[in-house]
Coordinates of C-alpha atoms in Angstrom, one line a residue:
M1 CA 51.9 8.9 73.9
A2 CA 52.2 10.2 70.4
L3 CA 51.1 8.1 67.5
P4 CA 53.8 6.4 65.4
S5 CA 55.0 8.6 62.7
P6 CA 53.6 7.9 59.2
P7 CA 56.1 7.2 56.4
S8 CA 58.4 10.1 55.5
T9 CA 56.5 13.0 54.0
A10 CA 59.6 14.9 52.8
P11 CA 59.2 16.2 49.2
V12 CA 60.6 13.9 46.6
P13 CA 61.5 15.1 43.1
G14 CA 58.8 14.1 40.7
V15 CA 56.1 13.4 43.3
A16 CA 52.9 15.3 42.5
P17 CA 52.0 18.3 44.7
C18 CA 48.7 16.5 45.6
A19 CA 50.6 13.5 46.9
R20 CA 52.9 15.7 49.0
A21 CA 49.9 17.6 50.4
A22 CA 48.3 14.3 51.3
G23 CA 51.5 13.2 53.1
R24 CA 51.6 16.5 55.1
A25 CA 47.9 16.1 56.0
D26 CA 48.4 12.5 57.1
A27 CA 51.3 13.7 59.4
Y28 CA 49.0 16.5 60.8
V29 CA 46.2 14.0 61.6
H30 CA 48.7 11.7 63.4
R31 CA 49.9 14.6 65.5
V32 CA 46.5 15.9 66.6
V33 CA 44.7 12.7 67.3
G34 CA 45.8 12.1 70.9
A35 CA 45.1 9.4 73.4
A36 CA 41.6 10.8 74.0
G37 CA 40.9 10.8 70.2
A38 CA 40.1 13.5 67.7
P39 CA 39.9 17.1 68.8
S40 CA 36.4 18.5 69.2
A41 CA 34.9 20.8 66.7
E42 CA 34.9 24.6 67.1
M43 CA 31.7 26.6 66.7
S44 CA 30.8 29.8 65.0
L45 CA 27.6 31.9 64.6
G46 CA 28.2 32.1 60.9
P47 CA 29.1 29.5 58.2
G48 CA 32.2 31.4 57.2
F49 CA 33.8 30.8 60.6
G50 CA 35.0 34.5 60.8
Q51 CA 35.0 34.1 64.6
S52 CA 34.9 30.8 66.4
F53 CA 34.7 29.5 70.0
D54 CA 35.1 26.2 71.6
G55 CA 32.4 24.0 73.1
A56 CA 33.1 25.0 76.7
R57 CA 32.1 28.6 75.9
A58 CA 29.3 27.8 73.5
R59 CA 26.3 27.8 75.8
G60 CA 27.3 31.1 77.4
R61 CA 27.9 32.5 73.9
L62 CA 24.4 31.6 72.8
V63 CA 22.9 33.2 75.9
E64 CA 25.0 36.4 75.4
V65 CA 24.5 36.9 71.7
L66 CA 21.2 35.2 70.8
G67 CA 19.5 35.4 74.2
V68 CA 18.7 31.7 74.1
D69 CA 19.8 28.8 76.2
P70 CA 19.9 25.4 74.4
G71 CA 19.4 23.6 77.8
F72 CA 22.6 21.6 77.6
G73 CA 26.4 22.2 77.2
L74 CA 28.0 21.8 73.8
G75 CA 31.5 20.8 74.8
G76 CA 33.2 17.5 74.0
E77 CA 31.3 16.4 70.8
A78 CA 32.4 13.0 69.3
F79 CA 30.7 13.4 65.9
S80 CA 34.1 14.6 64.5
A81 CA 35.5 11.2 65.5
M82 CA 32.7 9.3 63.9
V83 CA 33.0 11.2 60.6
S84 CA 36.7 10.8 60.5
L85 CA 36.6 7.1 61.4
V86 CA 34.4 6.6 58.3
L87 CA 37.0 8.3 56.2
L88 CA 40.2 7.0 57.8
A89 CA 39.4 3.5 58.8
P90 CA 40.0 2.1 55.3
G91 CA 43.8 1.8 55.2
G92 CA 44.3 3.9 58.3
G93 CA 47.1 3.2 60.8
P94 CA 45.9 0.6 63.4
E95 CA 46.7 2.8 66.4
L96 CA 45.0 5.9 64.8
V97 CA 41.8 3.8 64.1
R98 CA 41.9 2.3 67.7
R99 CA 42.0 5.8 69.2
L100 CA 39.1 7.1 67.2
A101 CA 37.1 3.9 67.9
R102 CA 37.7 4.2 71.6
Q103 CA 36.5 7.7 71.5
V104 CA 33.3 6.8 69.6
E105 CA 32.5 3.8 71.9
A106 CA 32.7 6.2 74.9
Y107 CA 29.6 7.9 73.5
R108 CA 27.5 4.8 73.2
W109 CA 24.2 4.3 75.1
Q110 CA 23.0 0.8 74.7
R111 CA 22.9 0.3 70.9
R112 CA 22.7 4.0 70.2
Y113 CA 25.4 6.7 69.9
R114 CA 25.4 10.3 71.1
F115 CA 26.7 13.4 69.6
L116 CA 27.6 14.9 73.0
P117 CA 28.7 13.1 76.2
G118 CA 26.0 11.8 78.5
P119 CA 24.1 11.3 80.5
G120 CA 21.6 14.0 80.2
G121 CA 21.0 16.8 77.7
L122 CA 21.0 15.8 74.0
P123 CA 19.8 12.2 73.4
A124 CA 21.4 9.8 71.0
D125 CA 20.6 10.3 67.3
T126 CA 20.3 8.2 64.2
D127 CA 23.0 10.1 62.3
S128 CA 25.7 9.5 64.9
T129 CA 24.5 6.0 65.4
A130 CA 24.6 5.1 61.7
L131 CA 28.1 6.5 61.2
A132 CA 29.5 4.9 64.3
L133 CA 28.0 1.5 63.6
G134 CA 29.2 1.5 59.9
A135 CA 32.7 2.8 60.7
L136 CA 33.3 0.4 63.5
Y137 CA 32.1 -2.6 61.5
D138 CA 34.2 -1.6 58.4
A139 CA 37.2 -1.2 60.7
G140 CA 36.7 -4.8 61.9
L141 CA 35.9 -3.6 65.4
L142 CA 32.2 -4.5 65.5
P143 CA 30.8 -8.0 65.0
A144 CA 28.2 -8.6 62.4
A145 CA 25.6 -9.6 65.0
E146 CA 26.1 -6.2 66.7
L147 CA 25.8 -4.4 63.4
R148 CA 22.5 -6.2 62.7
A149 CA 21.3 -5.4 66.2
G150 CA 22.2 -1.7 65.7
A151 CA 20.4 -1.6 62.4
Q152 CA 17.3 -3.1 64.1
E153 CA 17.6 -0.2 66.6
L154 CA 17.7 2.3 63.7
L155 CA 14.5 0.9 62.4
R156 CA 12.8 1.8 65.6
A157 CA 13.5 5.5 64.7
A158 CA 11.6 5.4 61.4
A159 CA 8.4 7.4 61.4
P160 CA 5.3 5.1 61.6
A161 CA 4.0 4.0 58.2
A162 CA 0.6 5.3 59.3
G163 CA 2.0 8.7 60.1
L164 CA 2.6 10.5 63.4
P165 CA -0.2 11.8 65.6
R166 CA -0.9 15.5 65.2
Q167 CA 2.4 17.3 66.0
R168 CA 2.7 19.8 68.8
A169 CA 3.4 23.4 67.8
A170 CA 6.9 23.1 69.2
D171 CA 7.6 20.1 67.0
R172 CA 6.3 21.5 63.7
E173 CA 9.4 23.6 63.1
G174 CA 11.2 20.4 62.0
G175 CA 8.9 20.3 59.0
R176 CA 6.5 17.6 57.7
V177 CA 7.6 14.1 58.8
R178 CA 7.4 11.5 56.0
P179 CA 5.9 8.1 57.0
G180 CA 8.3 5.1 57.0
V181 CA 11.5 7.4 56.8
F182 CA 14.2 7.5 59.4
M183 CA 13.8 10.3 61.9
V184 CA 16.8 12.1 63.5
Y185 CA 15.8 11.1 67.1
W186 CA 14.0 8.1 68.7
E187 CA 10.6 9.2 69.9
D188 CA 10.4 6.5 72.6
G189 CA 11.7 8.5 75.6
E190 CA 13.9 5.5 76.7
E191 CA 17.1 7.4 77.2
P192 CA 17.1 8.7 80.8
G193 CA 17.7 12.4 81.6
T194 CA 17.6 13.7 78.0
L195 CA 15.5 16.5 76.6
P196 CA 12.8 15.6 74.1
R197 CA 13.7 16.9 70.6
G198 CA 10.5 16.3 68.6
P199 CA 10.1 14.4 65.3
K200 CA 12.5 15.6 62.6
Q201 CA 14.0 14.3 59.4
D202 CA 17.2 15.3 57.7
P203 CA 18.2 14.0 54.2
V204 CA 21.9 13.6 55.1
A205 CA 21.0 11.7 58.3
C206 CA 18.6 9.6 56.3
A207 CA 21.3 8.7 53.7
N208 CA 23.7 7.7 56.5
A209 CA 21.1 5.6 58.3
L210 CA 20.1 3.9 55.0
H211 CA 23.8 3.2 54.3
T212 CA 24.1 1.3 57.6
L213 CA 20.8 -0.5 57.2
L214 CA 21.9 -1.8 53.8
L215 CA 25.3 -2.7 55.2
A216 CA 23.6 -4.9 57.9
D217 CA 21.7 -6.8 55.2
L218 CA 18.6 -7.7 57.2
A219 CA 17.6 -10.2 54.6
G220 CA 13.9 -11.3 54.8
S221 CA 12.8 -8.3 56.9
D222 CA 9.7 -6.7 55.5
E223 CA 10.2 -3.8 57.9
A224 CA 13.7 -3.2 56.8
R225 CA 12.6 -3.3 53.1
G226 CA 9.8 -0.9 53.7
V227 CA 11.9 1.7 55.5
A228 CA 14.7 1.3 52.9
D229 CA 12.2 1.9 50.1
A230 CA 10.6 4.9 51.8
T231 CA 13.9 6.5 52.7
A232 CA 15.3 6.0 49.2
G233 CA 12.2 7.6 47.8
F234 CA 12.6 10.6 50.2
L235 CA 16.2 11.0 49.1
A236 CA 15.2 10.8 45.4
E237 CA 12.5 13.4 45.9
H238 CA 15.0 15.7 47.7
L239 CA 17.4 15.4 44.8
A240 CA 14.7 16.0 42.1
S241 CA 13.2 19.0 43.9
G242 CA 16.4 20.9 44.0
R243 CA 15.9 21.6 47.7
F244 CA 19.3 20.1 48.4
L245 CA 20.8 23.3 47.0
S246 CA 19.8 25.2 50.2
G247 CA 21.4 22.6 52.5
T248 CA 19.5 20.6 55.1
R249 CA 18.4 21.3 58.6
Y250 CA 21.7 20.1 60.1
Y251 CA 24.1 20.4 57.1
P252 CA 24.4 23.9 55.5
S253 CA 26.1 22.9 52.3
P254 CA 24.5 21.0 49.4
D255 CA 27.9 19.2 49.0
A256 CA 27.4 17.4 52.3
F257 CA 24.2 15.9 51.0
L258 CA 25.7 14.9 47.7
Y259 CA 28.7 13.3 49.5
A260 CA 26.3 11.2 51.7
V261 CA 24.2 10.1 48.8
S262 CA 27.1 9.3 46.5
R263 CA 28.7 7.2 49.3
L264 CA 25.4 5.2 49.4
C265 CA 25.3 4.8 45.6
A266 CA 28.9 3.5 45.4
R267 CA 28.6 1.0 48.2
F268 CA 25.2 -0.3 47.2
P269 CA 24.8 0.2 43.4
D270 CA 21.8 -2.0 43.0
A271 CA 19.7 -0.8 46.0
A272 CA 20.6 2.9 45.3
R273 CA 20.3 2.7 41.5
P274 CA 17.4 5.1 41.3
L275 CA 19.6 7.7 43.0
T276 CA 22.7 7.5 40.9
A277 CA 21.7 9.4 37.8
P278 CA 19.9 12.1 39.7
A279 CA 23.0 12.5 42.0
R280 CA 25.2 13.0 39.0
L281 CA 22.9 15.7 37.6
A282 CA 22.8 17.3 41.1
L283 CA 26.6 17.3 41.2
E284 CA 26.6 19.4 38.0
R285 CA 24.0 21.8 39.5
T286 CA 26.3 22.6 42.4
G287 CA 28.8 24.1 39.9
T288 CA 31.1 21.1 39.6
G289 CA 31.5 21.2 35.9
A290 CA 34.8 20.4 34.1
S291 CA 36.8 23.3 35.6
A292 CA 34.6 24.6 38.5
T293 CA 36.5 24.8 41.8
T294 CA 34.3 27.3 43.6
G295 CA 33.3 27.1 47.2
S296 CA 35.2 26.6 50.5
V297 CA 38.0 24.0 50.8
L298 CA 35.6 21.7 52.6
E299 CA 33.0 22.0 49.9
V300 CA 35.6 21.2 47.2
A301 CA 36.8 18.2 49.1
L302 CA 33.2 16.9 49.5
R303 CA 32.7 17.4 45.7
V304 CA 35.9 15.4 44.9
L305 CA 34.7 12.5 47.1
A306 CA 31.2 12.7 45.7
A307 CA 32.5 12.7 42.1
D308 CA 34.8 9.8 42.8
Y309 CA 31.9 7.8 44.2
L310 CA 29.7 8.6 41.2
G311 CA 32.4 7.9 38.7
V312 CA 32.7 11.5 37.5
T313 CA 36.3 12.4 36.4
A314 CA 35.8 15.8 34.8
G315 CA 37.4 18.6 36.8
Q316 CA 38.8 16.3 39.5
D317 CA 42.5 17.2 38.8
E318 CA 41.7 20.9 39.0
R319 CA 39.8 20.4 42.3
R320 CA 42.6 18.4 43.8
V321 CA 45.2 21.0 42.8
R322 CA 43.2 23.7 44.4
L323 CA 43.1 21.7 47.6
A324 CA 46.8 21.2 47.6
R325 CA 47.5 24.9 47.0
A326 CA 45.2 25.9 49.9
Q327 CA 47.0 23.8 52.5
R328 CA 48.6 25.5 55.4
P329 CA 52.2 25.1 56.4
D330 CA 51.3 22.7 59.3
G331 CA 49.5 20.3 56.9
S332 CA 46.0 21.4 57.8
W333 CA 43.2 23.4 56.2
P334 CA 41.1 26.1 57.8
A335 CA 37.8 25.3 59.6
D336 CA 34.6 25.4 57.6
A337 CA 31.1 24.7 58.6
Y338 CA 30.2 21.0 58.1
Y339 CA 27.1 20.7 60.3
R340 CA 25.0 23.0 62.4
M341 CA 22.4 23.1 65.2
G342 CA 18.8 22.9 63.9
R343 CA 17.1 25.6 65.9
F344 CA 20.0 28.1 66.3
P345 CA 22.6 29.4 63.8
V346 CA 25.5 27.6 65.4
Y347 CA 27.9 26.0 63.0
F348 CA 30.4 23.2 63.7
G349 CA 33.8 22.7 62.0
S350 CA 37.5 22.5 62.7
P351 CA 40.9 22.4 60.9
Y352 CA 41.0 18.7 61.8
L353 CA 37.6 18.0 60.2
T354 CA 38.4 19.9 57.0
T355 CA 41.8 18.2 56.9
V356 CA 40.3 14.7 57.2
F357 CA 38.0 15.4 54.2
A358 CA 40.8 17.0 52.2
L359 CA 43.2 14.2 52.9
S360 CA 40.6 11.6 51.7
A361 CA 39.9 13.7 48.6
L362 CA 43.6 13.9 47.7
R363 CA 44.1 10.2 47.8
P364 CA 43.8 8.4 44.5
A365 CA 40.3 7.5 43.6
R366 CA 39.4 4.0 44.6
P367 CA 36.1 2.1 44.4
A368 CA 34.0 1.8 47.5
P369 CA 34.4 -1.5 49.3
P370 CA 31.7 -4.1 48.6
P371 CA 29.5 -5.1 51.5
A372 CA 31.3 -7.6 53.7
P373 CA 29.6 -11.0 53.9
P374 CA 28.0 -11.6 57.3
R375 CA 30.6 -13.0 59.8
T376 CA 28.9 -16.1 61.2
G377 CA 29.4 -17.0 64.8
E378 CA 29.8 -13.3 65.9

């Protein structure tokens, strides 16, 4: 069954091109989100998406081209649904939100969420879990008690304050693990049938996990306060060092990191205050000055969102016009690399994912919603 059509998107004299582009993008999203949810991402062996393939072919493609087998299939990811639920739930059509939420819930294991369908293969991760919990809660589909329980589960994925035991050689490729900071995977081995991933940290995943931890508002928890402080310090150091310009382990573009941090700064201005000024400076370093519109469509959309969250207005009109002009006749934009595998040069993206970000960027700037008060009795 198709989603109900959004309001008419026919061009109206005097309506700005950006508004018309947003209307066409909204119609596209309504068309492609089916009963099973959002379409899965495509994959490419290069960030430019010159050639792409679907998840069903990905494992064989890695064996054929790179001579490596990841040990699990890559078809049917739900991370695209989690990312888009974050962006579309505020003000989104109820049936659209319900379809995305059902898709996300199908990837739940206890209080954790998986990137790929289970059981077996890739275990649940903190990035997927944080995005899913926060989006479902903001959509009014997750009780406050469940959000708090999920945040407690995220805390279990923080690296021990005393540090990890000596890492195996196979784990060291993830880099030095910072004590007290969220890791990408739980190191408890509790999820049956999954492959061990080793201790790893990613600044974008850390920003998303911190966002959900602060949203849960675990007042009075010394553990939560310690992990929040350590993770915020990790993010601040990543900003100050300039390492963000090279992307992160799982996110190839610096704009993905700035979007995640700026979302945190807008939602929790007091807790994230030490990050706000450095994030604004970092935004300038990515080439987002008054008239800069360089980069892929996805990167421009991420910069627009980051600038909105950080209260930066310079250059926003130019960037939005560039997005509108790059739109394809069907209302979508081309696939670009949003995230990637850590060990292998496999990049994920899709026209749907780019379009969801561009649609959000074309909408009028609005302040981030304040943290909702705990809903008692849930």
